[in-house]
mmCIF file of C-alpha atoms in Angstrom:
data_model
loop_
_atom_site.group_PDB
_atom_site.id
_atom_site.type_symbol
_atom_site.label_atom_id
_atom_site.label_comp_id
_atom_site.label_asym_id
_atom_site.label_seq_id
_atom_site.Cartn_x
_atom_site.Cartn_y
_atom_site.Cartn_z
ATOM 1 C CA MET A 1 0.000 0.000 0.000
ATOM 2 C CA GLU A 2 1.424 3.342 -1.020
ATOM 3 C CA THR A 3 1.958 6.025 1.605
ATOM 4 C CA ILE A 4 -0.579 8.836 1.261
ATOM 5 C CA ASN A 5 0.963 12.198 2.084
ATOM 6 C CA LEU A 6 -1.480 14.986 2.877
ATOM 7 C CA SER A 7 -0.439 18.598 3.004
ATOM 8 C CA LYS A 8 -1.843 20.812 5.767
ATOM 9 C CA LYS A 9 -3.976 22.583 3.158
ATOM 10 C CA GLN A 10 -5.447 19.295 1.930
ATOM 11 C CA PHE A 11 -6.183 18.250 5.499
ATOM 12 C CA VAL A 12 -8.028 21.497 6.248
ATOM 13 C CA ILE A 13 -10.075 21.278 3.036
ATOM 14 C CA TYR A 14 -10.865 17.642 3.706
ATOM 15 C CA MET A 15 -12.054 18.347 7.254
ATOM 16 C CA ALA A 16 -14.123 21.337 6.159
ATOM 17 C CA VAL A 17 -15.985 19.305 3.546
ATOM 18 C CA ALA A 18 -16.273 16.047 5.512
ATOM 19 C CA PHE A 19 -17.520 17.824 8.628
ATOM 20 C CA GLY A 20 -19.238 20.922 7.263
ATOM 21 C CA LEU A 21 -21.493 19.180 4.774
ATOM 22 C CA ALA A 22 -22.084 16.207 7.076
ATOM 23 C CA TRP A 23 -23.185 18.398 9.990
ATOM 24 C CA ILE A 24 -25.553 20.364 7.721
ATOM 25 C CA LEU A 25 -27.064 17.114 6.423
ATOM 26 C CA GLU A 26 -27.327 15.710 9.938
ATOM 27 C CA MET A 27 -29.233 18.770 11.104
ATOM 28 C CA ILE A 28 -31.600 18.453 8.145
ATOM 29 C CA ALA A 29 -32.019 14.725 8.809
ATOM 30 C CA SER A 30 -32.813 15.477 12.440
ATOM 31 C CA VAL A 31 -35.712 17.727 11.418
ATOM 32 C CA PHE A 32 -37.265 14.875 9.416
ATOM 33 C CA SER A 33 -36.639 12.406 12.235
ATOM 34 C CA ASN A 34 -38.310 14.647 14.798
ATOM 35 C CA ASN A 35 -41.270 15.039 12.429
ATOM 36 C CA GLY A 36 -41.626 11.258 12.199
ATOM 37 C CA ASN A 37 -40.377 10.871 8.632
ATOM 38 C CA GLN A 38 -37.905 8.034 9.138
ATOM 39 C CA ILE A 39 -37.626 7.158 5.446
ATOM 40 C CA VAL A 40 -36.227 10.563 4.474
ATOM 41 C CA PHE A 41 -34.122 10.538 7.637
ATOM 42 C CA THR A 42 -32.541 7.221 6.640
ATOM 43 C CA VAL A 43 -31.846 8.365 3.088
ATOM 44 C CA ILE A 44 -30.133 11.551 4.274
ATOM 45 C CA VAL A 45 -28.046 9.586 6.778
ATOM 46 C CA MET A 46 -26.883 7.283 3.982
ATOM 47 C CA ILE A 47 -25.913 10.296 1.860
ATOM 48 C CA THR A 48 -24.083 11.768 4.852
ATOM 49 C CA MET A 49 -21.878 8.685 5.030
ATOM 50 C CA PHE A 50 -20.312 9.675 1.709
ATOM 51 C CA MET A 51 -19.209 13.122 2.868
ATOM 52 C CA PRO A 52 -15.741 11.909 3.995
ATOM 53 C CA PHE A 53 -15.301 10.394 0.506
ATOM 54 C CA LEU A 54 -16.386 13.703 -1.030
ATOM 55 C CA GLY A 55 -13.927 15.511 1.223
ATOM 56 C CA VAL A 56 -11.121 13.336 -0.143
ATOM 57 C CA LEU A 57 -12.136 14.174 -3.706
ATOM 58 C CA VAL A 58 -12.479 17.914 -3.099
ATOM 59 C CA ALA A 59 -9.125 18.054 -1.286
ATOM 60 C CA ARG A 60 -7.577 16.102 -4.173
ATOM 61 C CA ILE A 61 -6.196 13.436 -1.902
ATOM 62 C CA PRO A 62 -4.936 10.533 -4.047
ATOM 63 C CA LEU A 63 -7.202 7.497 -4.094
ATOM 64 C CA LYS A 64 -4.626 5.319 -5.797
ATOM 65 C CA GLY A 65 -2.715 4.339 -2.669
ATOM 66 C CA MET A 66 -5.740 3.152 -0.685
ATOM 67 C CA GLY A 67 -5.679 -0.430 -1.958
ATOM 68 C CA TRP A 68 -8.614 -0.707 -4.338
ATOM 69 C CA VAL A 69 -7.479 -4.031 -5.782
ATOM 70 C CA PRO A 70 -7.484 -6.613 -2.991
ATOM 71 C CA HIS A 71 -4.476 -8.915 -2.694
ATOM 72 C CA LEU A 72 -5.606 -11.308 0.008
ATOM 73 C CA LYS A 73 -3.374 -14.309 -0.582
ATOM 74 C CA GLY A 74 -2.256 -15.435 2.848
ATOM 75 C CA LYS A 75 -4.536 -12.851 4.501
ATOM 76 C CA LEU A 76 -7.919 -14.582 4.442
ATOM 77 C CA ARG A 77 -7.960 -14.787 8.248
ATOM 78 C CA TYR A 78 -8.397 -11.018 8.286
ATOM 79 C CA VAL A 79 -11.459 -11.334 6.057
ATOM 80 C CA PHE A 80 -13.070 -13.583 8.666
ATOM 81 C CA PHE A 81 -11.846 -11.262 11.418
ATOM 82 C CA ALA A 82 -13.563 -8.320 9.702
ATOM 83 C CA LEU A 83 -16.702 -10.321 8.989
ATOM 84 C CA TRP A 84 -17.273 -12.045 12.334
ATOM 85 C CA MET A 85 -15.338 -10.222 15.047
ATOM 86 C CA PRO A 86 -17.971 -7.437 15.350
ATOM 87 C CA ALA A 87 -20.670 -10.064 15.993
ATOM 88 C CA LEU A 88 -18.512 -11.912 18.528
ATOM 89 C CA LEU A 89 -17.658 -8.751 20.457
ATOM 90 C CA SER A 90 -21.285 -7.639 20.318
ATOM 91 C CA ILE A 91 -22.464 -10.988 21.702
ATOM 92 C CA LEU A 92 -19.912 -10.926 24.520
ATOM 93 C CA GLY A 93 -20.852 -7.341 25.392
ATOM 94 C CA GLY A 94 -24.575 -8.035 25.251
ATOM 95 C CA VAL A 95 -24.281 -11.120 27.444
ATOM 96 C CA LEU A 96 -22.154 -9.171 29.933
ATOM 97 C CA PHE A 97 -24.817 -6.458 30.152
ATOM 98 C CA PHE A 98 -27.636 -8.943 30.768
ATOM 99 C CA VAL A 99 -25.602 -10.818 33.357
ATOM 100 C CA ILE A 100 -25.239 -7.560 35.296
ATOM 101 C CA PHE A 101 -28.829 -6.400 34.618
ATOM 102 C CA PRO A 102 -30.882 -9.593 34.135
ATOM 103 C CA ASP A 103 -34.208 -7.842 34.780
ATOM 104 C CA THR A 104 -33.794 -5.738 31.631
ATOM 105 C CA PHE A 105 -33.944 -8.721 29.256
ATOM 106 C CA ASP A 106 -37.082 -8.601 27.120
ATOM 107 C CA SER A 107 -38.050 -12.277 27.070
ATOM 108 C CA GLU A 108 -41.416 -11.417 25.517
ATOM 109 C CA PHE A 109 -39.777 -9.319 22.763
ATOM 110 C CA MET A 110 -42.056 -6.346 23.416
ATOM 111 C CA THR A 111 -39.510 -3.828 22.089
ATOM 112 C CA LEU A 112 -39.014 -5.777 18.877
ATOM 113 C CA ARG A 113 -42.757 -6.303 18.459
ATOM 114 C CA GLY A 114 -43.319 -2.585 18.853
ATOM 115 C CA LEU A 115 -40.732 -1.708 16.237
ATOM 116 C CA LEU A 116 -42.106 -4.237 13.743
ATOM 117 C CA GLU A 117 -45.660 -3.090 14.378
ATOM 118 C CA GLU A 118 -44.611 0.513 13.802
ATOM 119 C CA ALA A 119 -43.039 -0.537 10.509
ATOM 120 C CA GLY A 120 -46.198 -2.421 9.520
ATOM 121 C CA ALA A 121 -44.387 -5.756 9.352
ATOM 122 C CA LEU A 122 -45.610 -7.554 12.488
ATOM 123 C CA GLU A 123 -48.886 -8.807 10.991
ATOM 124 C CA GLN A 124 -47.084 -10.061 7.894
ATOM 125 C CA PHE A 125 -44.626 -12.075 9.967
ATOM 126 C CA GLU A 126 -47.370 -13.516 12.166
ATOM 127 C CA ALA A 127 -49.420 -14.445 9.079
ATOM 128 C CA LYS A 128 -46.419 -16.392 7.755
ATOM 129 C CA GLY A 129 -45.904 -18.119 11.082
ATOM 130 C CA ILE A 130 -42.614 -16.347 11.785
ATOM 131 C CA THR A 131 -42.147 -16.036 15.533
ATOM 132 C CA MET A 132 -39.913 -13.448 17.197
ATOM 133 C CA PRO A 133 -37.149 -16.004 17.990
ATOM 134 C CA MET A 134 -37.264 -17.143 14.353
ATOM 135 C CA TYR A 135 -37.046 -13.556 13.163
ATOM 136 C CA LEU A 136 -34.042 -12.875 15.408
ATOM 137 C CA LEU A 137 -32.334 -16.037 14.176
ATOM 138 C CA ILE A 138 -32.900 -15.109 10.532
ATOM 139 C CA THR A 139 -31.666 -11.545 10.979
ATOM 140 C CA SER A 140 -28.653 -12.768 12.985
ATOM 141 C CA ILE A 141 -27.640 -15.151 10.202
ATOM 142 C CA GLN A 142 -28.029 -12.362 7.670
ATOM 143 C CA ALA A 143 -25.938 -10.064 9.906
ATOM 144 C CA VAL A 144 -22.916 -12.367 9.694
ATOM 145 C CA THR A 145 -23.276 -13.423 6.050
ATOM 146 C CA VAL A 146 -24.996 -11.175 3.519
ATOM 147 C CA ALA A 147 -25.621 -7.875 5.335
ATOM 148 C CA PRO A 148 -21.940 -6.934 5.943
ATOM 149 C CA PHE A 149 -21.200 -7.121 2.228
ATOM 150 C CA MET A 150 -24.285 -5.057 1.398
ATOM 151 C CA ASN A 151 -23.411 -2.466 4.055
ATOM 152 C CA MET A 152 -19.788 -2.413 2.898
ATOM 153 C CA PHE A 153 -20.539 -0.222 -0.109
ATOM 154 C CA VAL A 154 -22.203 2.446 2.033
ATOM 155 C CA ALA A 155 -19.524 2.188 4.728
ATOM 156 C CA LEU A 156 -16.921 2.748 2.016
ATOM 157 C CA GLY A 157 -18.062 6.381 1.905
ATOM 158 C CA GLU A 158 -16.717 6.847 5.417
ATOM 159 C CA GLU A 159 -13.753 4.499 5.268
ATOM 160 C CA VAL A 160 -12.113 6.252 2.324
ATOM 161 C CA GLY A 161 -12.097 9.389 4.449
ATOM 162 C CA TRP A 162 -11.293 7.932 7.858
ATOM 163 C CA ARG A 163 -8.992 4.970 7.358
ATOM 164 C CA GLY A 164 -7.890 5.973 3.851
ATOM 165 C CA ALA A 165 -6.933 9.604 4.491
ATOM 166 C CA LEU A 166 -7.451 10.858 8.058
ATOM 167 C CA TYR A 167 -5.790 8.040 9.991
ATOM 168 C CA PRO A 168 -2.613 7.897 7.859
ATOM 169 C CA TYR A 169 -2.226 11.664 8.277
ATOM 170 C CA LEU A 170 -2.727 11.577 12.055
ATOM 171 C CA LYS A 171 -0.553 8.491 12.570
ATOM 172 C CA LYS A 172 2.281 10.168 10.689
ATOM 173 C CA LYS A 173 1.938 13.325 12.781
ATOM 174 C CA LEU A 174 1.229 11.802 16.197
ATOM 175 C CA GLY A 175 2.316 8.172 16.064
ATOM 176 C CA VAL A 176 0.118 5.134 15.520
ATOM 177 C CA THR A 177 -1.705 4.871 18.854
ATOM 178 C CA LYS A 178 -2.191 8.600 19.443
ATOM 179 C CA GLY A 179 -3.192 9.040 15.810
ATOM 180 C CA ARG A 180 -5.838 6.341 16.141
ATOM 181 C CA ILE A 181 -7.185 7.876 19.356
ATOM 182 C CA VAL A 182 -7.466 11.353 17.852
ATOM 183 C CA GLY A 183 -8.896 9.903 14.636
ATOM 184 C CA GLY A 184 -11.517 7.948 16.562
ATOM 185 C CA THR A 185 -12.490 11.045 18.520
ATOM 186 C CA ILE A 186 -12.925 13.004 15.294
ATOM 187 C CA TRP A 187 -14.974 10.176 13.818
ATOM 188 C CA GLY A 188 -17.221 10.161 16.882
ATOM 189 C CA ALA A 189 -17.648 13.940 16.898
ATOM 190 C CA TRP A 190 -18.706 13.726 13.261
ATOM 191 C CA HIS A 191 -21.964 12.132 14.574
ATOM 192 C CA TRP A 192 -22.702 14.685 17.278
ATOM 193 C CA PRO A 193 -25.412 16.841 15.629
ATOM 194 C CA ILE A 194 -27.594 13.853 14.776
ATOM 195 C CA MET A 195 -27.042 12.351 18.217
ATOM 196 C CA ILE A 196 -27.975 15.508 20.090
ATOM 197 C CA LEU A 197 -30.823 16.638 17.844
ATOM 198 C CA ALA A 198 -32.361 13.325 16.745
ATOM 199 C CA GLY A 199 -31.340 10.963 19.529
ATOM 200 C CA TYR A 200 -29.272 8.849 17.162
ATOM 201 C CA GLU A 201 -27.795 5.709 18.804
ATOM 202 C CA TYR A 202 -28.938 6.255 22.428
ATOM 203 C CA GLY A 203 -32.241 8.074 22.087
ATOM 204 C CA LYS A 204 -32.975 11.329 23.938
ATOM 205 C CA GLU A 205 -33.870 10.150 27.438
ATOM 206 C CA TYR A 206 -30.892 7.988 28.370
ATOM 207 C CA ILE A 207 -29.004 8.380 31.632
ATOM 208 C CA GLY A 208 -26.802 11.484 31.373
ATOM 209 C CA ALA A 209 -28.505 12.869 28.260
ATOM 210 C CA PRO A 210 -27.605 14.786 26.202
ATOM 211 C CA VAL A 211 -23.963 15.177 27.297
ATOM 212 C CA LEU A 212 -22.849 11.659 28.168
ATOM 213 C CA GLY A 213 -23.887 10.032 24.881
ATOM 214 C CA PRO A 214 -21.533 11.945 22.573
ATOM 215 C CA ILE A 215 -18.629 11.320 24.953
ATOM 216 C CA VAL A 216 -19.289 7.587 25.311
ATOM 217 C CA PHE A 217 -19.820 7.249 21.577
ATOM 218 C CA CYS A 218 -16.373 8.755 20.978
ATOM 219 C CA VAL A 219 -14.903 6.035 23.184
ATOM 220 C CA ALA A 220 -16.712 3.469 21.024
ATOM 221 C CA THR A 221 -15.462 5.003 17.771
ATOM 222 C CA ILE A 222 -11.909 5.116 19.116
ATOM 223 C CA MET A 223 -12.078 1.381 19.820
ATOM 224 C CA MET A 224 -13.792 0.544 16.539
ATOM 225 C CA GLY A 225 -11.298 2.733 14.708
ATOM 226 C CA ILE A 226 -8.399 0.767 16.186
ATOM 227 C CA LEU A 227 -9.929 -2.511 15.017
ATOM 228 C CA PHE A 228 -10.792 -1.200 11.555
ATOM 229 C CA ASP A 229 -7.363 0.366 11.096
ATOM 230 C CA TYR A 230 -5.697 -2.860 12.248
ATOM 231 C CA VAL A 231 -7.510 -4.745 9.479
ATOM 232 C CA TYR A 232 -6.586 -2.014 7.001
ATOM 233 C CA GLU A 233 -2.899 -2.193 7.884
ATOM 234 C CA LYS A 234 -2.846 -5.988 7.680
ATOM 235 C CA THR A 235 -4.677 -6.297 4.353
ATOM 236 C CA GLU A 236 -3.695 -3.018 2.684
ATOM 237 C CA THR A 237 -7.091 -2.750 1.014
ATOM 238 C CA ILE A 238 -9.818 -0.220 1.814
ATOM 239 C CA TRP A 239 -12.463 -2.896 1.266
ATOM 240 C CA LEU A 240 -11.678 -4.763 4.492
ATOM 241 C CA PRO A 241 -12.266 -1.917 6.985
ATOM 242 C CA SER A 242 -15.380 -1.137 4.943
ATOM 243 C CA LEU A 243 -16.503 -4.753 5.353
ATOM 244 C CA MET A 244 -15.835 -4.627 9.086
ATOM 245 C CA HIS A 245 -17.685 -1.316 9.334
ATOM 246 C CA GLY A 246 -20.583 -2.905 7.462
ATOM 247 C CA ALA A 247 -20.519 -5.959 9.739
ATOM 248 C CA THR A 248 -20.554 -3.731 12.817
ATOM 249 C CA ASN A 249 -23.582 -1.826 11.528
ATOM 250 C CA ALA A 250 -25.313 -5.095 10.653
ATOM 251 C CA PHE A 251 -25.193 -6.856 14.025
ATOM 252 C CA THR A 252 -27.595 -4.789 16.127
ATOM 253 C CA ILE A 253 -29.722 -7.588 17.590
ATOM 254 C CA PHE A 254 -29.050 -6.699 21.241
ATOM 255 C CA ALA A 255 -30.512 -3.218 20.844
ATOM 256 C CA TYR A 256 -33.933 -4.903 20.491
ATOM 257 C CA LEU A 257 -33.699 -7.223 23.499
ATOM 258 C CA VAL A 258 -34.214 -4.679 26.279
ATOM 259 C CA LYS A 259 -37.598 -4.161 27.888
ATOM 260 C CA PRO A 260 -39.192 -0.840 26.810
ATOM 261 C CA ASP A 261 -39.168 0.341 30.447
ATOM 262 C CA TYR A 262 -35.357 0.223 30.461
ATOM 263 C CA SER A 263 -34.708 2.112 27.224
ATOM 264 C CA ASN A 264 -33.039 4.889 29.226
ATOM 265 C CA MET A 265 -30.195 2.440 29.972
ATOM 266 C CA ALA A 266 -29.041 2.420 26.325
ATOM 267 C CA ILE A 267 -25.943 4.360 27.356
ATOM 268 C CA LEU A 268 -24.861 1.269 29.332
ATOM 269 C CA GLY A 269 -25.837 -1.400 26.804
ATOM 270 C CA PRO A 270 -26.640 -3.987 25.602
ATOM 271 C CA ALA A 271 -25.722 -2.695 22.134
ATOM 272 C CA TYR A 272 -21.945 -2.594 21.542
ATOM 273 C CA ILE A 273 -21.826 1.211 21.954
ATOM 274 C CA GLY A 274 -22.891 1.026 25.616
ATOM 275 C CA ILE A 275 -20.408 1.629 28.434
ATOM 276 C CA ILE A 276 -20.667 -1.943 29.726
ATOM 277 C CA SER A 277 -21.252 -3.772 26.461
ATOM 278 C CA MET A 278 -18.220 -2.192 24.776
ATOM 279 C CA ILE A 279 -15.836 -3.708 27.343
ATOM 280 C CA PRO A 280 -14.942 -6.723 25.129
ATOM 281 C CA MET A 281 -14.199 -4.339 22.257
ATOM 282 C CA ILE A 282 -12.015 -2.215 24.540
ATOM 283 C CA VAL A 283 -10.053 -5.318 25.560
ATOM 284 C CA MET A 284 -9.512 -6.294 21.927
ATOM 285 C CA ALA A 285 -8.431 -2.753 20.993
ATOM 286 C CA VAL A 286 -5.952 -2.630 23.891
ATOM 287 C CA ILE A 287 -4.481 -5.976 22.824
ATOM 288 C CA ILE A 288 -3.984 -4.624 19.285
ATOM 289 C CA CYS A 289 -2.314 -1.458 20.592
ATOM 290 C CA VAL A 290 0.018 -3.374 22.907
ATOM 291 C CA LYS A 291 0.945 -5.777 20.133
ATOM 292 C CA LYS A 292 1.615 -2.871 17.776
ATOM 293 C CA LYS A 293 3.866 -1.198 20.356
ATOM 294 C CA ARG A 294 5.879 -4.393 20.812
ATOM 295 C CA ASP A 295 6.283 -4.809 17.048
#
């Protein structure tokens, strides 16, 4: 993989476009979300994910050195790492949360039923004889097989900007570990308008709202960024962190397994971005950093 050298001017232009346009779009998306128009909200969010890519293009940062043609001979283990590690860490984190807070587990799937009913899909599933456990099993299988590859193409819009341009620049300036920490913080802050205005990720009534969520989410993006960048360094292709990003976005099953009465505990878990449920991911990220330092 070729070294991508950004000038200070390119970095400033990149950040202005990646952040400026994204924050404007996030504020617009939040208006639609608060008005109950989730379809338009989702579309705008998907468009927002390509703003880092656009920032790279506007700043004229070379795309050539980002590894567009995969050379994975002898590196297939990293493909499986990218594909399945997010699910494994999510499962470990979710189980840890429910071990600590067993009363929050929604054994009757009321949260999931409510979401499906709101989407107009519950009656269709019941008519076909699909129970909630069956639905969770089907979506879980999809989340570790097909969905990551589908999500990969959308996640690419971010990964070209973050892992392809931002992280190499910061790692060169600050060193690998510090660069990844700063890069992860920037990545997390990129989500702040939509989190604060629309309740993205944690909702609006979680413990410590609205201040704690953006801070905790930055911790999550720092850890995810370390894992994604590790895969990028090992495979030297932008497709693998995009796949891992897509796999992370795909495995969200635990977010639907909490009783509605405990929705304010989202900041703690059981989704992987909660304080407790991200512990396995933190451990993995620390192991990667220690190993990198020894190398």
